[in-house]
Structures are given as structure tokens and as C-alpha cells.
mmCIF file of C-alpha atoms and ligand atoms in Angstrom:
data_model
loop_
_atom_site.group_PDB
_atom_site.id
_atom_site.type_symbol
_atom_site.label_atom_id
_atom_site.label_comp_id
_atom_site.label_asym_id
_atom_site.label_seq_id
_atom_site.Cartn_x
_atom_site.Cartn_y
_atom_site.Cartn_z
ATOM 1 C CA UNK A 1 0.000 0.000 0.000
ATOM 2 C CA UNK A 2 1.444 3.213 -1.186
ATOM 3 C CA UNK A 3 0.741 6.917 -0.720
ATOM 4 C CA UNK A 4 2.060 9.494 -3.171
ATOM 5 C CA UNK A 5 3.352 12.777 -1.758
ATOM 6 C CA UNK A 6 2.377 15.580 -4.097
ATOM 7 C CA UNK A 7 2.249 19.365 -4.014
ATOM 8 C CA UNK A 8 3.495 22.490 -5.728
ATOM 9 C CA UNK A 9 7.238 22.941 -6.280
ATOM 10 C CA UNK A 10 8.976 23.877 -3.016
ATOM 11 C CA UNK A 11 5.914 23.016 -0.945
ATOM 12 C CA UNK A 12 8.197 20.943 1.366
ATOM 13 C CA UNK A 13 7.285 17.533 -0.037
ATOM 14 C CA UNK A 14 10.737 16.039 0.436
ATOM 15 C CA UNK A 15 10.944 17.431 3.979
ATOM 16 C CA UNK A 16 7.628 15.719 4.775
ATOM 17 C CA UNK A 17 8.800 12.521 3.056
ATOM 18 C CA UNK A 18 11.918 12.529 5.247
ATOM 19 C CA UNK A 19 9.797 13.188 8.338
ATOM 20 C CA UNK A 20 7.389 10.361 7.579
ATOM 21 C CA UNK A 21 9.993 7.800 6.599
ATOM 22 C CA UNK A 22 13.121 8.866 8.495
ATOM 23 C CA UNK A 23 14.879 9.149 5.130
ATOM 24 C CA UNK A 24 17.647 11.548 4.377
ATOM 25 C CA UNK A 25 16.839 12.902 0.911
ATOM 26 C CA UNK A 26 18.325 16.317 0.139
ATOM 27 C CA UNK A 27 15.827 19.162 0.601
ATOM 28 C CA UNK A 28 15.737 22.639 -0.857
ATOM 29 C CA UNK A 29 16.969 21.396 -4.183
ATOM 30 C CA UNK A 30 14.772 22.656 -6.997
ATOM 31 C CA UNK A 31 14.013 19.738 -9.242
ATOM 32 C CA UNK A 32 10.941 21.208 -10.872
ATOM 33 C CA UNK A 33 9.949 19.756 -14.202
ATOM 34 C CA UNK A 34 12.047 16.655 -13.845
ATOM 35 C CA UNK A 35 10.355 13.490 -12.727
ATOM 36 C CA UNK A 36 11.870 11.921 -9.653
ATOM 37 C CA UNK A 37 10.224 9.383 -7.419
ATOM 38 C CA UNK A 38 11.609 7.871 -4.241
ATOM 39 C CA UNK A 39 9.827 5.252 -2.236
ATOM 40 C CA UNK A 40 10.323 4.269 1.391
ATOM 41 C CA UNK A 41 8.413 1.903 3.608
ATOM 42 C CA UNK A 42 7.547 2.742 7.208
ATOM 43 C CA UNK A 43 6.096 0.995 10.216
ATOM 44 C CA UNK A 44 2.662 2.270 11.153
ATOM 45 C CA UNK A 45 3.173 3.392 14.762
ATOM 46 C CA UNK A 46 0.558 1.663 16.855
ATOM 47 C CA UNK A 47 0.321 1.982 20.658
ATOM 48 C CA UNK A 48 -1.875 -1.137 20.675
ATOM 49 C CA UNK A 49 1.035 -3.188 19.355
ATOM 50 C CA UNK A 50 3.293 -1.675 22.018
ATOM 51 C CA UNK A 51 0.842 -2.654 24.751
ATOM 52 C CA UNK A 52 0.588 -6.199 23.401
ATOM 53 C CA UNK A 53 4.374 -6.407 23.298
ATOM 54 C CA UNK A 54 4.550 -5.342 26.936
ATOM 55 C CA UNK A 55 2.164 -8.195 27.793
ATOM 56 C CA UNK A 56 3.615 -11.004 25.648
ATOM 57 C CA UNK A 57 7.297 -9.994 25.579
ATOM 58 C CA UNK A 58 7.662 -11.683 22.167
ATOM 59 C CA UNK A 59 10.971 -12.447 20.478
ATOM 60 C CA UNK A 60 9.816 -10.486 17.452
ATOM 61 C CA UNK A 61 7.559 -7.482 16.892
ATOM 62 C CA UNK A 62 6.132 -6.577 13.500
ATOM 63 C CA UNK A 63 4.164 -3.440 12.773
ATOM 64 C CA UNK A 64 1.863 -2.833 9.828
ATOM 65 C CA UNK A 65 3.593 -1.118 6.938
ATOM 66 C CA UNK A 66 2.822 1.612 4.485
ATOM 67 C CA UNK A 67 4.955 3.156 1.732
ATOM 68 C CA UNK A 68 5.361 6.775 0.769
ATOM 69 C CA UNK A 69 6.585 8.037 -2.594
ATOM 70 C CA UNK A 70 8.069 11.487 -2.996
ATOM 71 C CA UNK A 71 6.855 12.440 -6.453
ATOM 72 C CA UNK A 72 8.820 15.522 -7.486
ATOM 73 C CA UNK A 73 8.325 17.589 -10.581
ATOM 74 C CA UNK A 74 4.584 17.997 -10.403
ATOM 75 C CA UNK A 75 3.438 21.580 -10.746
ATOM 76 C CA UNK A 76 0.968 23.950 -12.218
ATOM 77 C CA UNK A 77 0.022 23.037 -15.766
ATOM 78 C CA UNK A 78 0.431 19.246 -15.606
ATOM 79 C CA UNK A 79 -3.311 18.665 -15.882
ATOM 80 C CA UNK A 80 -3.690 20.838 -18.951
ATOM 81 C CA UNK A 81 -0.581 19.460 -20.588
ATOM 82 C CA UNK A 82 -1.776 15.974 -19.792
ATOM 83 C CA UNK A 83 0.165 13.773 -17.464
ATOM 84 C CA UNK A 84 3.101 12.325 -19.359
ATOM 85 C CA UNK A 85 3.805 8.588 -19.391
ATOM 86 C CA UNK A 86 6.278 8.312 -16.511
ATOM 87 C CA UNK A 87 4.232 10.658 -14.303
ATOM 88 C CA UNK A 88 1.099 8.751 -15.029
ATOM 89 C CA UNK A 89 2.804 5.503 -14.107
ATOM 90 C CA UNK A 90 4.024 6.858 -10.787
ATOM 91 C CA UNK A 91 0.737 8.445 -9.933
ATOM 92 C CA UNK A 92 -1.467 5.565 -11.053
ATOM 93 C CA UNK A 93 0.398 3.140 -8.830
ATOM 94 C CA UNK A 94 -0.509 4.885 -5.569
ATOM 95 C CA UNK A 95 -3.500 4.088 -3.386
ATOM 96 C CA UNK A 96 -3.902 7.642 -2.148
ATOM 97 C CA UNK A 97 -2.266 11.049 -1.973
ATOM 98 C CA UNK A 98 -0.698 13.209 0.669
ATOM 99 C CA UNK A 99 -0.947 16.725 -0.688
ATOM 100 C CA UNK A 100 1.626 18.913 1.042
ATOM 101 C CA UNK A 101 1.034 22.623 1.307
ATOM 102 C CA UNK A 102 2.923 25.351 3.123
ATOM 103 C CA UNK A 103 1.614 27.728 5.715
ATOM 104 C CA UNK A 104 4.805 29.310 7.008
ATOM 105 C CA UNK A 105 6.623 32.370 5.781
ATOM 106 C CA UNK A 106 10.371 32.122 5.262
ATOM 107 C CA UNK A 107 12.136 34.498 2.904
ATOM 108 C CA UNK A 108 14.773 31.858 2.210
ATOM 109 C CA UNK A 109 12.103 29.504 0.852
ATOM 110 C CA UNK A 110 10.582 31.089 -2.254
ATOM 111 C CA UNK A 111 6.987 30.204 -3.149
ATOM 112 C CA UNK A 112 6.251 29.634 -6.856
ATOM 113 C CA UNK A 113 3.136 31.841 -6.579
ATOM 114 C CA UNK A 114 4.969 34.578 -4.692
ATOM 115 C CA UNK A 115 2.887 34.454 -1.502
ATOM 116 C CA UNK A 116 1.720 32.075 1.227
ATOM 117 C CA UNK A 117 -1.854 30.935 0.695
ATOM 118 C CA UNK A 118 -2.642 27.266 1.414
ATOM 119 C CA UNK A 119 -6.253 27.549 0.217
ATOM 120 C CA UNK A 120 -5.086 28.764 -3.192
ATOM 121 C CA UNK A 121 -2.302 26.158 -3.384
ATOM 122 C CA UNK A 122 -4.669 23.275 -2.712
ATOM 123 C CA UNK A 123 -7.071 24.675 -5.311
ATOM 124 C CA UNK A 124 -4.257 24.795 -7.899
ATOM 125 C CA UNK A 125 -3.267 21.160 -7.364
ATOM 126 C CA UNK A 126 -6.879 20.014 -7.259
ATOM 127 C CA UNK A 127 -7.635 21.859 -10.501
ATOM 128 C CA UNK A 128 -4.791 19.990 -12.202
ATOM 129 C CA UNK A 129 -6.118 16.639 -11.031
ATOM 130 C CA UNK A 130 -9.700 17.488 -12.023
ATOM 131 C CA UNK A 131 -8.468 18.500 -15.448
ATOM 132 C CA UNK A 132 -6.332 15.396 -15.909
ATOM 133 C CA UNK A 133 -9.378 13.245 -15.086
ATOM 134 C CA UNK A 134 -11.594 15.281 -17.399
ATOM 135 C CA UNK A 135 -9.188 14.659 -20.284
ATOM 136 C CA UNK A 136 -9.380 10.917 -19.556
ATOM 137 C CA UNK A 137 -13.193 10.984 -19.454
ATOM 138 C CA UNK A 138 -13.467 12.938 -22.678
ATOM 139 C CA UNK A 139 -11.139 10.531 -24.479
ATOM 140 C CA UNK A 140 -13.226 7.617 -23.301
ATOM 141 C CA UNK A 141 -16.478 9.316 -24.341
ATOM 142 C CA UNK A 142 -15.151 9.779 -27.866
ATOM 143 C CA UNK A 143 -14.225 6.117 -28.190
ATOM 144 C CA UNK A 144 -17.479 5.018 -26.633
ATOM 145 C CA UNK A 145 -19.382 6.342 -29.669
ATOM 146 C CA UNK A 146 -17.516 3.859 -31.837
ATOM 147 C CA UNK A 147 -17.895 1.034 -29.318
ATOM 148 C CA UNK A 148 -21.674 1.486 -29.348
ATOM 149 C CA UNK A 149 -21.850 0.883 -33.059
ATOM 150 C CA UNK A 150 -19.638 -2.170 -32.874
ATOM 151 C CA UNK A 151 -21.114 -3.696 -29.731
ATOM 152 C CA UNK A 152 -22.684 -7.124 -30.043
ATOM 153 C CA UNK A 153 -25.838 -7.905 -28.094
ATOM 154 C CA UNK A 154 -23.742 -9.640 -25.489
ATOM 155 C CA UNK A 155 -21.743 -6.456 -24.853
ATOM 156 C CA UNK A 156 -24.843 -4.255 -24.673
ATOM 157 C CA UNK A 157 -25.287 -4.206 -20.879
ATOM 158 C CA UNK A 158 -21.673 -3.139 -20.363
ATOM 159 C CA UNK A 159 -21.984 -0.399 -22.954
ATOM 160 C CA UNK A 160 -25.280 0.782 -21.465
ATOM 161 C CA UNK A 161 -23.615 1.034 -18.062
ATOM 162 C CA UNK A 162 -20.810 3.115 -19.520
ATOM 163 C CA UNK A 163 -23.270 5.320 -21.370
ATOM 164 C CA UNK A 164 -24.875 6.143 -18.057
ATOM 165 C CA UNK A 165 -21.600 6.559 -16.247
ATOM 166 C CA UNK A 166 -19.218 8.665 -18.324
ATOM 167 C CA UNK A 167 -21.446 11.713 -18.840
ATOM 168 C CA UNK A 168 -22.010 11.763 -15.070
ATOM 169 C CA UNK A 169 -18.269 11.753 -14.447
ATOM 170 C CA UNK A 170 -17.839 14.503 -17.021
ATOM 171 C CA UNK A 171 -20.501 16.673 -15.391
ATOM 172 C CA UNK A 172 -18.984 16.239 -11.955
ATOM 173 C CA UNK A 173 -15.481 17.104 -13.101
ATOM 174 C CA UNK A 174 -16.696 20.142 -15.017
ATOM 175 C CA UNK A 175 -18.391 21.291 -11.813
ATOM 176 C CA UNK A 176 -15.035 20.788 -10.005
ATOM 177 C CA UNK A 177 -16.351 17.870 -7.975
ATOM 178 C CA UNK A 178 -13.718 15.185 -7.370
ATOM 179 C CA UNK A 179 -14.863 11.728 -8.422
ATOM 180 C CA UNK A 180 -14.478 10.385 -4.880
ATOM 181 C CA UNK A 181 -17.508 12.523 -3.936
ATOM 182 C CA UNK A 182 -19.784 10.578 -6.301
ATOM 183 C CA UNK A 183 -21.695 7.575 -5.123
ATOM 184 C CA UNK A 184 -20.623 4.952 -7.610
ATOM 185 C CA UNK A 185 -22.004 1.429 -7.603
ATOM 186 C CA UNK A 186 -19.572 -1.501 -7.332
ATOM 187 C CA UNK A 187 -20.150 -2.201 -11.057
ATOM 188 C CA UNK A 188 -19.346 1.417 -11.927
ATOM 189 C CA UNK A 189 -16.265 1.365 -9.749
ATOM 190 C CA UNK A 190 -15.068 -1.720 -11.604
ATOM 191 C CA UNK A 191 -15.398 0.148 -14.906
ATOM 192 C CA UNK A 192 -13.450 3.148 -13.584
ATOM 193 C CA UNK A 193 -10.736 1.024 -11.977
ATOM 194 C CA UNK A 194 -8.852 0.627 -15.259
ATOM 195 C CA UNK A 195 -8.442 4.384 -15.694
ATOM 196 C CA UNK A 196 -6.679 5.238 -12.408
ATOM 197 C CA UNK A 197 -8.596 8.456 -11.878
ATOM 198 C CA UNK A 198 -6.657 10.827 -9.675
ATOM 199 C CA UNK A 199 -9.657 12.485 -8.018
ATOM 200 C CA UNK A 200 -11.052 9.095 -7.086
ATOM 201 C CA UNK A 201 -8.134 8.336 -4.787
ATOM 202 C CA UNK A 202 -8.221 9.288 -1.093
ATOM 203 C CA UNK A 203 -6.584 12.617 -0.268
ATOM 204 C CA UNK A 204 -4.861 13.779 2.880
ATOM 205 C CA UNK A 205 -4.132 17.508 2.844
ATOM 206 C CA UNK A 206 -1.060 17.969 5.006
ATOM 207 C CA UNK A 207 -0.248 21.544 5.974
ATOM 208 C CA UNK A 208 3.309 22.308 7.004
ATOM 209 C CA UNK A 209 2.884 25.002 9.644
ATOM 210 C CA UNK A 210 6.611 25.556 10.209
ATOM 211 C CA UNK A 211 7.107 26.233 13.926
ATOM 212 C CA UNK A 212 3.496 27.107 14.712
ATOM 213 C CA UNK A 213 0.873 24.972 16.414
ATOM 214 C CA UNK A 214 -2.271 25.445 14.397
ATOM 215 C CA UNK A 215 -5.696 23.937 14.059
ATOM 216 C CA UNK A 216 -6.003 22.642 10.467
ATOM 217 C CA UNK A 217 -9.697 23.583 10.342
ATOM 218 C CA UNK A 218 -8.766 27.224 10.812
ATOM 219 C CA UNK A 219 -6.421 27.153 7.847
ATOM 220 C CA UNK A 220 -8.691 25.452 5.372
ATOM 221 C CA UNK A 221 -11.771 23.308 5.133
ATOM 222 C CA UNK A 222 -11.800 20.393 2.765
ATOM 223 C CA UNK A 223 -15.132 18.677 2.820
ATOM 224 C CA UNK A 224 -14.787 15.818 0.412
ATOM 225 C CA UNK A 225 -15.330 12.096 0.687
ATOM 226 C CA UNK A 226 -12.269 10.000 1.625
ATOM 227 C CA UNK A 227 -10.349 13.122 2.556
ATOM 228 C CA UNK A 228 -8.747 14.560 5.669
ATOM 229 C CA UNK A 229 -6.753 17.601 6.721
ATOM 230 C CA UNK A 230 -3.839 17.540 9.156
ATOM 231 C CA UNK A 231 -0.896 19.715 10.129
ATOM 232 C CA UNK A 232 2.760 18.941 10.626
ATOM 233 C CA UNK A 233 5.768 20.942 11.785
ATOM 234 C CA UNK A 234 7.784 19.822 8.802
ATOM 235 C CA UNK A 235 11.359 20.697 9.591
ATOM 236 C CA UNK A 236 11.099 19.818 13.288
ATOM 237 C CA UNK A 237 9.466 16.452 12.591
ATOM 238 C CA UNK A 238 12.100 15.699 9.962
ATOM 239 C CA UNK A 239 14.872 16.406 12.443
ATOM 240 C CA UNK A 240 13.252 14.229 15.106
ATOM 241 C CA UNK A 241 12.752 11.408 12.600
ATOM 242 C CA UNK A 242 16.404 11.536 11.625
ATOM 243 C CA UNK A 243 17.660 11.161 15.211
ATOM 244 C CA UNK A 244 18.798 7.704 16.286
ATOM 245 C CA UNK A 245 16.622 5.653 18.687
ATOM 246 C CA UNK A 246 17.970 6.686 22.125
ATOM 247 C CA UNK A 247 18.601 10.310 21.095
ATOM 248 C CA UNK A 248 15.115 10.511 19.771
ATOM 249 C CA UNK A 249 13.668 9.192 23.017
ATOM 250 C CA UNK A 250 15.686 11.750 25.020
ATOM 251 C CA UNK A 251 14.519 14.535 22.757
ATOM 252 C CA UNK A 252 10.858 13.587 22.999
ATOM 253 C CA UNK A 253 11.065 13.224 26.777
ATOM 254 C CA UNK A 254 12.985 16.496 27.087
ATOM 255 C CA UNK A 255 10.224 18.366 25.317
ATOM 256 C CA UNK A 256 7.505 16.257 26.938
ATOM 257 C CA UNK A 257 6.199 15.149 23.569
ATOM 258 C CA UNK A 258 4.209 11.948 24.132
ATOM 259 C CA UNK A 259 4.691 10.874 20.556
ATOM 260 C CA UNK A 260 5.888 12.603 17.373
ATOM 261 C CA UNK A 261 3.056 14.383 15.558
ATOM 262 C CA UNK A 262 3.788 12.483 12.425
ATOM 263 C CA UNK A 263 2.715 9.181 14.023
ATOM 264 C CA UNK A 264 -0.803 10.559 13.858
ATOM 265 C CA UNK A 265 -0.299 11.557 10.240
ATOM 266 C CA UNK A 266 0.871 8.051 9.348
ATOM 267 C CA UNK A 267 -2.149 6.538 11.087
ATOM 268 C CA UNK A 268 -4.581 8.916 9.365
ATOM 269 C CA UNK A 269 -3.124 8.131 5.955
ATOM 270 C CA UNK A 270 -3.271 4.391 6.678
ATOM 271 C CA UNK A 271 -6.959 4.403 7.571
ATOM 272 C CA UNK A 272 -7.770 6.903 4.828
ATOM 273 C CA UNK A 273 -6.747 4.426 2.149
ATOM 274 C CA UNK A 274 -9.226 1.957 3.594
ATOM 275 C CA UNK A 275 -6.893 -0.122 5.727
ATOM 276 C CA UNK A 276 -7.231 -1.528 9.212
ATOM 277 C CA UNK A 277 -5.085 -3.769 11.391
ATOM 278 C CA UNK A 278 -5.703 -7.024 13.119
ATOM 279 C CA UNK A 279 -3.169 -8.681 15.388
ATOM 280 C CA UNK A 280 -1.689 -12.073 16.033
ATOM 281 C CA UNK A 281 -0.058 -12.569 19.418
ATOM 282 C CA UNK A 282 2.212 -15.048 21.136
ATOM 283 C CA UNK A 283 5.649 -15.483 22.664
ATOM 284 C CA UNK A 284 7.239 -15.816 19.234
ATOM 285 C CA UNK A 285 5.761 -12.764 17.655
ATOM 286 C CA UNK A 286 3.303 -9.939 18.141
ATOM 287 C CA UNK A 287 2.309 -8.772 14.739
ATOM 288 C CA UNK A 288 -0.009 -6.243 13.133
ATOM 289 C CA UNK A 289 -1.444 -7.322 9.800
ATOM 290 C CA UNK A 290 -2.912 -5.054 7.193
ATOM 291 C CA UNK A 291 -6.432 -5.738 6.026
ATOM 292 C CA UNK A 292 -8.943 -3.902 3.890
ATOM 293 C CA UNK A 293 -11.773 -2.374 5.951
ATOM 294 C CA UNK A 294 -14.793 -4.628 5.545
ATOM 295 C CA UNK A 295 -12.751 -7.794 4.940
ATOM 296 C CA UNK A 296 -13.816 -11.157 6.339
ATOM 297 C CA UNK A 297 -12.156 -13.615 8.732
ATOM 298 C CA UNK A 298 -11.159 -15.917 5.902
ATOM 299 C CA UNK A 299 -9.513 -12.996 4.082
ATOM 300 C CA UNK A 300 -7.647 -12.192 7.284
ATOM 301 C CA UNK A 301 -6.513 -15.823 7.423
ATOM 302 C CA UNK A 302 -5.322 -15.558 3.809
ATOM 303 C CA UNK A 303 -3.269 -12.480 4.663
ATOM 304 C CA UNK A 304 -1.308 -14.586 7.141
ATOM 305 C CA UNK A 305 -0.904 -17.579 4.852
ATOM 306 C CA UNK A 306 -2.900 -19.068 1.978
ATOM 307 C CA UNK A 307 -2.972 -22.445 3.832
ATOM 308 C CA UNK A 308 -4.888 -20.785 6.652
ATOM 309 C CA UNK A 309 -7.527 -19.566 4.219
ATOM 310 C CA UNK A 310 -7.835 -22.926 2.437
ATOM 311 C CA UNK A 311 -8.055 -24.975 5.606
ATOM 312 C CA UNK A 312 -10.029 -22.376 7.576
ATOM 313 C CA UNK A 313 -12.264 -23.900 10.259
ATOM 314 C CA UNK A 314 -12.946 -21.078 12.707
ATOM 315 C CA UNK A 315 -11.278 -17.942 13.967
ATOM 316 C CA UNK A 316 -10.886 -17.196 17.647
ATOM 317 C CA UNK A 317 -11.381 -13.462 17.977
ATOM 318 C CA UNK A 318 -10.909 -11.135 20.912
ATOM 319 C CA UNK A 319 -10.722 -7.367 20.991
ATOM 320 C CA UNK A 320 -7.221 -6.195 21.985
ATOM 321 C CA UNK A 321 -8.553 -4.150 24.929
ATOM 322 C CA UNK A 322 -10.440 -7.151 26.304
ATOM 323 C CA UNK A 323 -7.280 -9.183 25.985
ATOM 324 C CA UNK A 324 -5.158 -6.589 27.764
ATOM 325 C CA UNK A 325 -7.688 -6.203 30.543
ATOM 326 C CA UNK A 326 -7.874 -9.922 31.173
ATOM 327 C CA UNK A 327 -4.098 -10.237 31.260
ATOM 328 C CA UNK A 328 -3.710 -12.664 28.374
ATOM 329 C CA UNK A 329 -5.442 -15.235 26.203
ATOM 330 C CA UNK A 330 -6.142 -17.689 29.013
ATOM 331 C CA UNK A 331 -7.781 -14.969 31.092
ATOM 332 C CA UNK A 332 -9.806 -13.714 28.150
ATOM 333 C CA UNK A 333 -11.032 -17.262 27.421
ATOM 334 C CA UNK A 334 -11.973 -17.798 31.053
ATOM 335 C CA UNK A 335 -13.916 -14.534 31.025
ATOM 336 C CA UNK A 336 -15.769 -15.631 27.891
ATOM 337 C CA UNK A 337 -14.353 -12.755 25.867
ATOM 338 C CA UNK A 338 -12.933 -14.917 23.099
ATOM 339 C CA UNK A 339 -15.502 -15.524 20.366
ATOM 340 C CA UNK A 340 -15.521 -18.262 17.744
ATOM 341 C CA UNK A 341 -16.241 -16.722 14.373
ATOM 342 C CA UNK A 342 -16.861 -18.223 10.938
ATOM 343 C CA UNK A 343 -15.496 -17.388 7.491
ATOM 344 C CA UNK A 344 -17.863 -14.484 6.875
ATOM 345 C CA UNK A 345 -17.161 -12.627 10.106
ATOM 346 C CA UNK A 346 -16.271 -8.995 9.337
ATOM 347 C CA UNK A 347 -12.956 -8.310 10.995
ATOM 348 C CA UNK A 348 -12.790 -5.125 13.063
ATOM 349 C CA UNK A 349 -9.834 -2.838 13.587
ATOM 350 C CA UNK A 350 -7.999 -4.005 16.714
ATOM 351 C CA UNK A 351 -9.213 -7.602 16.656
ATOM 352 C CA UNK A 352 -6.817 -10.270 17.773
ATOM 353 C CA UNK A 353 -7.333 -13.225 15.494
ATOM 354 C CA UNK A 354 -6.232 -16.801 15.975
ATOM 355 C CA UNK A 355 -7.108 -19.049 13.047
ATOM 356 C CA UNK A 356 -7.956 -22.700 13.549
ATOM 357 C CA UNK A 357 -7.318 -24.588 10.357
ATOM 358 C CA UNK A 358 -6.799 -27.970 8.710
ATOM 359 C CA UNK A 359 -4.116 -28.634 6.146
HETATM 360 N N1 LIG B 1 11.338 27.543 7.832
HETATM 361 C C1 LIG B 1 11.007 26.319 7.451
HETATM 362 N N2 LIG B 1 11.502 25.841 6.294
HETATM 363 C C2 LIG B 1 11.142 24.596 5.924
HETATM 364 C C3 LIG B 1 10.258 23.797 6.705
HETATM 365 N N3 LIG B 1 10.067 22.627 6.071
HETATM 366 C C4 LIG B 1 10.807 22.688 4.945
HETATM 367 N N4 LIG B 1 11.455 23.878 4.832
HETATM 368 C C5 LIG B 1 12.368 24.329 3.759
HETATM 369 O O1 LIG B 1 11.653 24.467 2.545
HETATM 370 C C6 LIG B 1 12.543 24.233 1.446
HETATM 371 C C7 LIG B 1 11.887 23.317 0.430
HETATM 372 O O2 LIG B 1 11.720 22.040 1.007
HETATM 373 P P1 LIG B 1 11.646 20.694 0.166
HETATM 374 O O3 LIG B 1 11.231 19.657 1.125
HETATM 375 O O4 LIG B 1 12.895 20.477 -0.601
HETATM 376 O O5 LIG B 1 10.447 21.060 -0.827
HETATM 377 P P2 LIG B 1 9.928 20.189 -2.091
HETATM 378 O O6 LIG B 1 8.462 20.395 -2.174
HETATM 379 O O7 LIG B 1 10.407 18.789 -1.970
HETATM 380 O O8 LIG B 1 10.653 20.924 -3.282
HETATM 381 P P3 LIG B 1 10.769 20.410 -4.810
HETATM 382 O O9 LIG B 1 10.936 18.932 -4.767
HETATM 383 O O10 LIG B 1 11.981 21.113 -5.303
HETATM 384 O O11 LIG B 1 9.525 20.863 -5.479
HETATM 385 C C8 LIG B 1 13.830 23.667 2.023
HETATM 386 O O12 LIG B 1 14.803 24.707 2.047
HETATM 387 C C9 LIG B 1 13.424 23.293 3.431
HETATM 388 O O13 LIG B 1 14.511 23.353 4.336
HETATM 389 C C10 LIG B 1 9.755 24.332 7.936
HETATM 390 O O14 LIG B 1 8.993 23.691 8.683
HETATM 391 N N5 LIG B 1 10.159 25.596 8.251
HETATM 392 MG MG1 LIG B 2 11.499 17.583 -3.345
#
């Protein structure tokens, strides 16, 4: 699962990338116009895992993971010009976006628009994405005319569906409504899935407030489906992320920071792209596994190993809080807090799952 970091030139994308991933990419280097993409994987910080580790003292601890890509070279005009091949490839491959925007003044950091205005900056990037999607829709509409004439009776239903769908997408985009705001049926979503629409992907607006503590809602409102707004102190968080383990701990304790602000940002972006975690526990390993929200117990089993899905009998499920409060699995069982669930059980975020299976 991958999130693409986008934003205007010099909007502090690479700084945020370094903060989120602990990487050490050079910042302040203008690379505008040239495509560069760097990917790094990070652990999703999860206090629930830490609590389970304290209880089980396992030999190994594994957190859920998410990747970030620093996609440089995206600026004003890309939508109109059409996204070129390599850009398209980078951008299509992500499951969601982190749009970085600046809300701090610093004369040594020039802004491409000449002033600080996060609302305007977000509107510029959004306009490019809306336009890129509109170009895609219009191309498809043109070809659809020909497909209608050629369609056999068997293909009719599919063509009819598209005939209903594409003009709706066009209208929305022309009205500057991102496609994620539309209520599309599963069948319609399947049709759109081959086109990697940018405005269909989840969007986290991340405002770099420099040294200031600020409420994101006071800077801008962004009321769209599958979207969120958060703030980050970019440079500070980057410096903290680049400290080694013990130094980092000292720093956080020194400033009485309970956890780095970016942990929250990582968690928001993880759930925004439709992911949740379930856990497996034991003396060998405490592990967080990534699962789509709305997935079933047998899908959870398959995430661990395909054998567990094939031979699935039942899943023993207990909420992590119940487990912690009863001091372990034995206690939770004795208290009747461990449930036996079948294949179709919808796994919930924070479930501890133990799969019983046959090989
Ligand atoms: N004062 C201040 N400067 C910052 C902060 N965060 C980043 N910067 C500076 O902003 C400049 C641009 O940062 P980058 O992270 O390179 O921005 P970018 O969006 O990756 O730039 P391009 O990839 O060239 O488009 C650098 O000089 C950073 O040091 C911050 O919180 N406060
Ligand atoms: Mg950069």
C-alpha cells in the first residue's frame, strides 16, 4: 500500500517525506519539471502493538507497513498538458495522496506563486487533477461512440452502463467535484478502476505550519469524501525522525512530547486508504497485519498464509482491549471474551485473530 506525496514545487514535499519515513533525501533542491520518485516503507506506529508487546514480551515485533513516494516535478500546468507517461505511471500506482502545502513564511524559501496561501495552493493542485481526469473521461467518451456501433448484443449491458456513467463523471469534473464525492455502484467502480482516476483516490491535505501549532480547520476546510486535513511541523518532525533511537527518546522526553506528531499523520493516511489492522499474538511474535476495511475472517486468514484460508475452520477473535484487561489469552477465554467466528465474520480494527485450520 502506497501513498504518493504531491504538491506544488517547493511546498516541502521532500521534507515531509523525510519526516514520515526517516529518510535523508536532500531538501531545498529545486528539481521542478524533472520526474523523480523515491519510495520508502515505514512501520505504522501503533500503541496497541506496544501494549501487546509489553504483555507477551515476544521475540519479534512486527508493525503494519505503508509506503510513501516522494513524487517531485509535479506543478501547475500538468493537468492541462496531460500527465506524461512516466508521471502517469508513478501516480497511477498509488492508493492515495498526501498533498503537502505550506503555511509558514520564510524568505529563504521562495513560493512559486509569490505568496503564502494554502487555500489557493490546494485549489491549484486540485484543478490539475480534475483537469487530468476530465481529459481521460473525454477521451473515453469519444471512443465510446464507436464502441456502441460495434457492440454485439452480449456487450450491450456493459456499454449501457458506460453510457450512463461517463457523462455523469464529465458533469462532476466540469463542476469541479472530485470523483471520490460521487456515489458509484460496485459495477461502476469496476469500470473506472482501469483508468486510475486521480480524483477518485483518497486525499490527505497535510499543511506544514513551520514552527506554529495550528488547528487545520482554521487554515482550510476540505469537505470531500475520503479526505482529511492535518498539520505537521515539517522541519522539526524531519529532524526528530532523523535522530537515532535513544537520542530521539531523550529529545521527545525532554520536550515532553508523548509521541511525534507524524505518528498521527501516518495513522490517518493508513486508515484513509481503507486499511485496518488485526493482530496475532504469542511469545514468538506480536504482529499487526494489514487488512482492507470490511474484509472477512477468511480474508484475514489468507493475509497470514494461503494455507490458513484454504483450511479455515474457525477464527478465535478477541478485541485487543479485552485481551489486555484480562491479562492474556487464558484470562480472556476464562472470562468468555474470546468468540468463535466463521469465514464471513467482518474483521474489526484491533481484533486479535487466531485461526484454527486444517491442512
Ligand atoms: N522555515 C522552514 N523551512 C522549511 C520547513 N520545512 C521545509 N522547509 C524548507 O523548505 C525548502 C523546500 O523544502 P523541500 O522539502 O525540498 O520542498 P519540495 O516540495 O520537496 O521541493 P521540490 O521537490 O523542489 O519541489 C527547504 O529549504 C526546506 O529546508 C519548515 O517547517 N520551516
Ligand atoms: Mg522535493
